Coordinates of C-alpha atoms in Angstrom, one line a residue:
X1 CA 38.7 22.8 9.9
X2 CA 36.0 24.7 7.9
X3 CA 33.8 23.6 5.0
X4 CA 33.2 25.5 1.8
X5 CA 29.8 27.1 1.5
X6 CA 27.1 24.7 0.3
X7 CA 29.5 21.8 0.9
X8 CA 29.0 18.7 3.0
X9 CA 31.2 17.4 5.7
X10 CA 30.0 13.8 4.9
X11 CA 31.4 13.7 1.4
X12 CA 29.6 12.6 -1.8
X13 CA 26.5 14.2 -3.2
X14 CA 23.2 14.9 -1.4
X15 CA 20.4 12.4 -1.2
X16 CA 18.9 11.1 -4.4
X17 CA 15.8 13.1 -5.4
X18 CA 12.6 11.1 -5.1
X19 CA 10.6 10.6 -8.4
X20 CA 7.6 13.0 -8.3
X21 CA 4.2 11.4 -8.2
X22 CA 0.6 12.8 -7.6
X23 CA -0.1 12.6 -3.9
X24 CA -3.7 11.6 -4.6
X25 CA -3.6 9.0 -7.5
X26 CA 0.1 8.3 -7.7
X27 CA 0.5 9.3 -11.4
X28 CA 4.2 9.8 -12.1
X29 CA 5.7 13.0 -13.5
X30 CA 8.8 12.9 -15.6
X31 CA 11.3 15.5 -14.4
X32 CA 10.2 18.6 -12.6
X33 CA 6.5 19.2 -11.6
X34 CA 4.5 20.0 -14.8
X35 CA 3.0 23.5 -14.9
X36 CA -0.5 21.9 -15.0
X37 CA 0.0 20.3 -11.6
X38 CA -1.1 21.9 -8.3
X39 CA 1.2 22.3 -5.3
X40 CA -0.2 22.3 -1.8
X41 CA 1.6 22.6 1.6
X42 CA -0.3 20.6 4.2
X43 CA 1.1 20.3 7.8
X44 CA 4.5 21.6 6.5
X45 CA 4.8 19.0 3.8
X46 CA 4.7 20.0 0.1
X47 CA 2.4 17.8 -1.9
X48 CA 1.8 17.8 -5.7
X49 CA -1.5 16.8 -7.5
X50 CA -1.8 16.0 -11.1
X51 CA -4.0 18.1 -13.4
X52 CA -6.8 15.4 -13.4
X53 CA -7.0 15.2 -9.5
X54 CA -6.7 19.0 -9.3
X55 CA -9.7 19.5 -11.7
X56 CA -11.7 16.8 -10.0
X57 CA -11.2 18.6 -6.6
X58 CA -11.1 22.2 -7.6
X59 CA -13.8 23.4 -5.1
X60 CA -12.0 21.7 -2.2
X61 CA -8.7 23.2 -3.2
X62 CA -10.2 26.7 -3.5
X63 CA -11.8 26.2 -0.1
X64 CA -8.3 25.4 1.2
X65 CA -9.4 22.0 2.5
X66 CA -6.6 19.5 3.2
X67 CA -6.5 16.7 0.7
X68 CA -7.6 14.3 3.4
X69 CA -11.1 15.9 3.2
X70 CA -11.4 15.2 -0.6

């Protein structure tokens, strides 16, 4: 038996999307990431930072320091 492209053999829909929150301060985002937020990939994991945390840590972001150094 074959599956349709993009289908699932387990039935039902995919996992529920997690609500987006700033990886630094936890501020929630309603819906998709706002255009003012910064996205960073650290150790293969995508992390989003709100505009306030992004502004406060701009030099570290430009220096490509992982958020653990902030």
